[in-house]
Tab-separated table of C-alpha atoms in Angstrom:
chain	number	residue	atom	x	y	z
A	1	UNK	CA	-25.468	4.379	-18.743
A	2	UNK	CA	-22.463	4.645	-21.220
A	3	UNK	CA	-22.047	2.254	-24.203
A	4	UNK	CA	-19.409	0.310	-22.312
A	5	UNK	CA	-18.468	-3.029	-23.824
A	6	UNK	CA	-19.402	-5.281	-20.759
A	7	UNK	CA	-18.070	-8.374	-22.773
A	8	UNK	CA	-14.540	-7.038	-21.807
A	9	UNK	CA	-14.919	-7.556	-18.137
A	10	UNK	CA	-11.673	-9.705	-16.576
A	11	UNK	CA	-13.395	-11.476	-13.895
A	12	UNK	CA	-10.842	-12.863	-11.376
A	13	UNK	CA	-10.238	-16.776	-11.025
A	14	UNK	CA	-12.646	-16.579	-8.238
A	15	UNK	CA	-15.381	-15.259	-10.844
A	16	UNK	CA	-15.382	-11.886	-9.069
A	17	UNK	CA	-14.457	-8.279	-10.278
A	18	UNK	CA	-13.920	-5.575	-7.570
A	19	UNK	CA	-16.603	-2.768	-7.598
A	20	UNK	CA	-16.196	0.706	-6.249
A	21	UNK	CA	-19.523	2.525	-5.359
A	22	UNK	CA	-19.219	6.373	-5.465
A	23	UNK	CA	-21.936	8.817	-4.531
A	24	UNK	CA	-22.844	10.438	-7.899
A	25	UNK	CA	-23.898	13.690	-5.962
A	26	UNK	CA	-21.187	14.050	-3.489
A	27	UNK	CA	-18.382	12.242	-5.233
A	28	UNK	CA	-17.616	10.391	-2.032
A	29	UNK	CA	-16.215	6.731	-2.373
A	30	UNK	CA	-18.725	4.755	-0.312
A	31	UNK	CA	-17.699	1.157	-0.493
A	32	UNK	CA	-15.684	-1.465	-2.369
A	33	UNK	CA	-17.459	-4.648	-2.999
A	34	UNK	CA	-17.568	-7.522	-5.533
A	35	UNK	CA	-19.770	-8.576	-8.263
A	36	UNK	CA	-19.789	-11.833	-10.450
A	37	UNK	CA	-21.441	-11.851	-13.731
A	38	UNK	CA	-24.883	-12.276	-12.448
A	39	UNK	CA	-24.571	-9.360	-10.166
A	40	UNK	CA	-23.278	-7.051	-12.596
A	41	UNK	CA	-26.003	-8.101	-15.302
A	42	UNK	CA	-28.523	-7.608	-12.687
A	43	UNK	CA	-27.187	-4.164	-11.537
A	44	UNK	CA	-27.235	-3.033	-15.265
A	45	UNK	CA	-30.689	-4.388	-15.916
A	46	UNK	CA	-32.330	-3.074	-12.583
A	47	UNK	CA	-30.270	0.201	-12.180
A	48	UNK	CA	-29.561	-0.899	-8.639
A	49	UNK	CA	-26.388	-1.485	-6.739
A	50	UNK	CA	-26.170	-5.196	-6.841
A	51	UNK	CA	-22.995	-7.222	-5.624
A	52	UNK	CA	-21.896	-10.741	-4.930
A	53	UNK	CA	-21.588	-11.215	-1.057
A	54	UNK	CA	-18.436	-13.081	-0.592
A	55	UNK	CA	-19.472	-13.878	2.995
A	56	UNK	CA	-22.799	-14.978	2.365
A	57	UNK	CA	-21.940	-16.444	-1.041
A	58	UNK	CA	-25.086	-15.149	-2.591
A	59	UNK	CA	-26.263	-12.231	-4.764
A	60	UNK	CA	-26.605	-8.935	-2.601
A	61	UNK	CA	-28.905	-6.372	-3.732
A	62	UNK	CA	-27.688	-3.304	-1.730
A	63	UNK	CA	-30.354	-2.171	0.840
A	64	UNK	CA	-32.672	-5.129	0.406
A	65	UNK	CA	-32.854	-5.735	3.979
A	66	UNK	CA	-31.505	-2.332	5.394
A	67	UNK	CA	-33.515	-0.162	3.153
A	68	UNK	CA	-30.283	1.810	2.455
A	69	UNK	CA	-30.791	1.133	-1.518
A	70	UNK	CA	-28.240	2.440	-4.246
A	71	UNK	CA	-29.768	3.801	-7.433
A	72	UNK	CA	-27.312	2.930	-10.115
A	73	UNK	CA	-26.632	6.280	-12.197
A	74	UNK	CA	-23.792	5.078	-14.035
A	75	UNK	CA	-21.669	1.969	-14.298
A	76	UNK	CA	-18.048	2.123	-15.934
A	77	UNK	CA	-15.469	-0.428	-16.602
A	78	UNK	CA	-11.691	0.505	-16.243
A	79	UNK	CA	-9.076	0.343	-18.945
A	80	UNK	CA	-8.079	-3.229	-18.638
A	81	UNK	CA	-11.607	-4.528	-17.598
A	82	UNK	CA	-10.584	-5.708	-13.949
A	83	UNK	CA	-12.591	-3.101	-11.924
A	84	UNK	CA	-16.078	-1.462	-12.034
A	85	UNK	CA	-17.171	1.883	-10.672
A	86	UNK	CA	-20.690	2.158	-9.925
A	87	UNK	CA	-21.855	5.773	-9.571
A	88	UNK	CA	-24.796	5.778	-7.226
A	89	UNK	CA	-27.687	7.759	-5.504
A	90	UNK	CA	-27.077	6.518	-1.975
A	91	UNK	CA	-30.217	6.286	0.145
A	92	UNK	CA	-29.175	6.500	3.831
A	93	UNK	CA	-25.691	5.225	5.061
A	94	UNK	CA	-23.646	2.950	2.785
A	95	UNK	CA	-22.027	1.188	5.510
A	96	UNK	CA	-23.343	-1.467	7.835
A	97	UNK	CA	-22.030	0.531	10.785
A	98	UNK	CA	-24.191	3.545	9.953
A	99	UNK	CA	-21.539	5.782	8.603
A	100	UNK	CA	-22.087	7.345	5.379
A	101	UNK	CA	-18.965	5.889	3.816
A	102	UNK	CA	-17.252	2.609	4.832
A	103	UNK	CA	-14.041	4.537	4.668
A	104	UNK	CA	-15.302	6.894	7.412
A	105	UNK	CA	-12.844	6.709	10.523
A	106	UNK	CA	-14.140	4.136	13.091
A	107	UNK	CA	-13.874	4.593	16.745
A	108	UNK	CA	-11.226	1.947	16.724
A	109	UNK	CA	-9.066	4.295	14.641
A	110	UNK	CA	-8.849	6.413	17.841
A	111	UNK	CA	-11.357	9.030	16.218
A	112	UNK	CA	-14.915	9.934	17.783
A	113	UNK	CA	-17.597	7.972	15.893
B	1	UNK	CA	-3.074	11.430	7.533
B	2	UNK	CA	-5.678	10.157	9.729
B	3	UNK	CA	-5.026	8.193	12.795
B	4	UNK	CA	-6.211	4.980	11.022
B	5	UNK	CA	-4.816	1.650	12.769
B	6	UNK	CA	-3.152	-0.018	9.916
B	7	UNK	CA	-2.909	-3.076	12.026
B	8	UNK	CA	-6.463	-3.913	11.146
B	9	UNK	CA	-5.707	-4.324	7.205
B	10	UNK	CA	-7.035	-7.751	6.207
B	11	UNK	CA	-4.866	-8.674	3.338
B	12	UNK	CA	-6.274	-11.345	1.151
B	13	UNK	CA	-4.930	-15.106	0.654
B	14	UNK	CA	-2.686	-13.583	-1.999
B	15	UNK	CA	-1.253	-10.962	0.605
B	16	UNK	CA	-2.859	-8.129	-1.308
B	17	UNK	CA	-5.546	-5.553	-0.638
B	18	UNK	CA	-7.416	-3.577	-3.479
B	19	UNK	CA	-6.771	0.166	-3.160
B	20	UNK	CA	-8.933	2.775	-5.022
B	21	UNK	CA	-7.054	6.050	-5.878
B	22	UNK	CA	-9.042	9.148	-5.950
B	23	UNK	CA	-8.240	12.623	-7.111
B	24	UNK	CA	-8.279	14.673	-3.747
B	25	UNK	CA	-9.090	17.761	-5.582
B	26	UNK	CA	-11.786	16.837	-8.333
B	27	UNK	CA	-13.123	13.752	-6.620
B	28	UNK	CA	-12.841	11.536	-9.467
B	29	UNK	CA	-12.014	7.852	-8.962
B	30	UNK	CA	-8.673	7.488	-10.981
B	31	UNK	CA	-7.908	3.791	-10.745
B	32	UNK	CA	-8.117	0.733	-8.719
B	33	UNK	CA	-4.793	-1.346	-8.123
B	34	UNK	CA	-3.596	-3.400	-5.257
B	35	UNK	CA	-1.109	-3.025	-2.335
B	36	UNK	CA	0.691	-5.521	-0.276
B	37	UNK	CA	2.135	-4.817	3.235
B	38	UNK	CA	5.411	-3.342	2.036
B	39	UNK	CA	3.757	-1.209	-0.752
B	40	UNK	CA	1.137	0.096	1.833
B	41	UNK	CA	3.964	0.997	4.189
B	42	UNK	CA	6.002	2.644	1.789
B	43	UNK	CA	2.967	4.747	0.605
B	44	UNK	CA	2.295	5.860	4.219
B	45	UNK	CA	6.024	6.625	4.727
B	46	UNK	CA	6.625	8.521	1.585
B	47	UNK	CA	3.265	10.274	1.037
B	48	UNK	CA	3.205	8.791	-2.588
B	49	UNK	CA	0.979	6.287	-4.422
B	50	UNK	CA	2.617	3.211	-4.246
B	51	UNK	CA	1.208	-0.246	-5.159
B	52	UNK	CA	1.961	-3.868	-5.857
B	53	UNK	CA	2.029	-4.714	-9.585
B	54	UNK	CA	0.628	-7.810	-9.965
B	55	UNK	CA	1.626	-8.144	-13.626
B	56	UNK	CA	5.205	-7.293	-12.849
B	57	UNK	CA	5.084	-8.869	-9.393
B	58	UNK	CA	7.129	-6.013	-7.845
B	59	UNK	CA	6.664	-2.720	-5.936
B	60	UNK	CA	5.274	-0.171	-8.187
B	61	UNK	CA	5.868	3.468	-7.292
B	62	UNK	CA	3.036	5.316	-9.406
B	63	UNK	CA	5.049	7.581	-11.906
B	64	UNK	CA	8.374	6.278	-11.278
B	65	UNK	CA	8.754	5.750	-14.856
B	66	UNK	CA	6.007	8.076	-16.410
B	67	UNK	CA	6.419	11.093	-14.173
B	68	UNK	CA	2.732	10.788	-13.571
B	69	UNK	CA	3.165	10.742	-9.677
B	70	UNK	CA	0.517	10.695	-7.288
B	71	UNK	CA	1.113	12.835	-3.988
B	72	UNK	CA	-0.709	10.861	-1.240
B	73	UNK	CA	-2.876	13.444	0.701
B	74	UNK	CA	-4.750	11.113	2.829
B	75	UNK	CA	-5.074	7.022	3.083
B	76	UNK	CA	-8.241	5.644	4.534
B	77	UNK	CA	-9.101	2.024	5.560
B	78	UNK	CA	-12.606	0.728	5.121
B	79	UNK	CA	-14.864	-0.543	7.967
B	80	UNK	CA	-13.828	-4.267	7.632
B	81	UNK	CA	-10.241	-3.703	6.763
B	82	UNK	CA	-10.126	-5.097	3.227
B	83	UNK	CA	-10.194	-1.976	1.055
B	84	UNK	CA	-7.985	1.077	1.028
B	85	UNK	CA	-8.767	4.622	-0.270
B	86	UNK	CA	-5.794	6.776	-1.426
B	87	UNK	CA	-6.703	10.352	-1.791
B	88	UNK	CA	-4.155	11.768	-4.110
B	89	UNK	CA	-2.930	14.823	-5.943
B	90	UNK	CA	-2.476	13.316	-9.446
B	91	UNK	CA	0.354	14.534	-11.661
B	92	UNK	CA	-0.689	14.191	-15.357
B	93	UNK	CA	-2.958	11.346	-16.507
B	94	UNK	CA	-3.661	8.505	-14.070
B	95	UNK	CA	-4.128	5.946	-16.631
B	96	UNK	CA	-1.589	4.490	-18.888
B	97	UNK	CA	-3.679	4.984	-21.853
B	98	UNK	CA	-3.250	8.744	-21.317
B	99	UNK	CA	-6.685	9.236	-20.162
B	100	UNK	CA	-7.193	11.140	-16.692
B	101	UNK	CA	-8.953	8.318	-15.148
B	102	UNK	CA	-8.841	4.477	-16.001
B	103	UNK	CA	-12.669	4.723	-15.911
B	104	UNK	CA	-12.815	7.017	-18.704
B	105	UNK	CA	-14.464	5.589	-21.604
B	106	UNK	CA	-12.241	4.047	-24.116
B	107	UNK	CA	-12.445	3.668	-28.133
B	108	UNK	CA	-13.309	-0.019	-27.819
B	109	UNK	CA	-16.513	1.137	-25.688
B	110	UNK	CA	-17.720	2.711	-28.893
B	111	UNK	CA	-16.971	6.320	-27.745
B	112	UNK	CA	-14.619	8.795	-29.086
B	113	UNK	CA	-11.345	8.831	-27.160
């Protein structure tokens, strides 16, 4: 972990900050999700990819149900404190579709799965 | 460009979607910003990193004033349409602080600039 000053996180009016998860080995951008203060603190304390699920309105420990966990290698805050980067070691696919990355082209984009 | 179906972008209630800019050569995550429909359309049409500046409330063509432009190599939409990835060739530093990436540690984080 770096010596990032996590006190300078600028959470939005909804209490959330966007989080980009990047594969620390391949460099691929895996997903974009959100964290509230509790999720971020849990991520930093447990070295896991932890988020706030906007759809379920609850803490979301990535892989808790799917087994597709993220080991948090490094967490970085951007220059103005309103975005976070999780550099992770991803187990299995990051995307709920089974794709390695949520940014992989989908069949609805007119490409083969 | 991929054959992404840009009609499935889920803009937020504020009309914006978060955009991650990644260096297409080094794989580094450079910045997180936002696009509205107009900015996204301009990015795709002009093959440049174009955003919506939330602070200035205007279209923001990255590098228009600084010269630190982004050539848009590829734009990707995530699985549920609520995040965009710009893969770019970055000219000069991406960050207004002069750092290559907005996620580089800053002096306020207790590290050398």
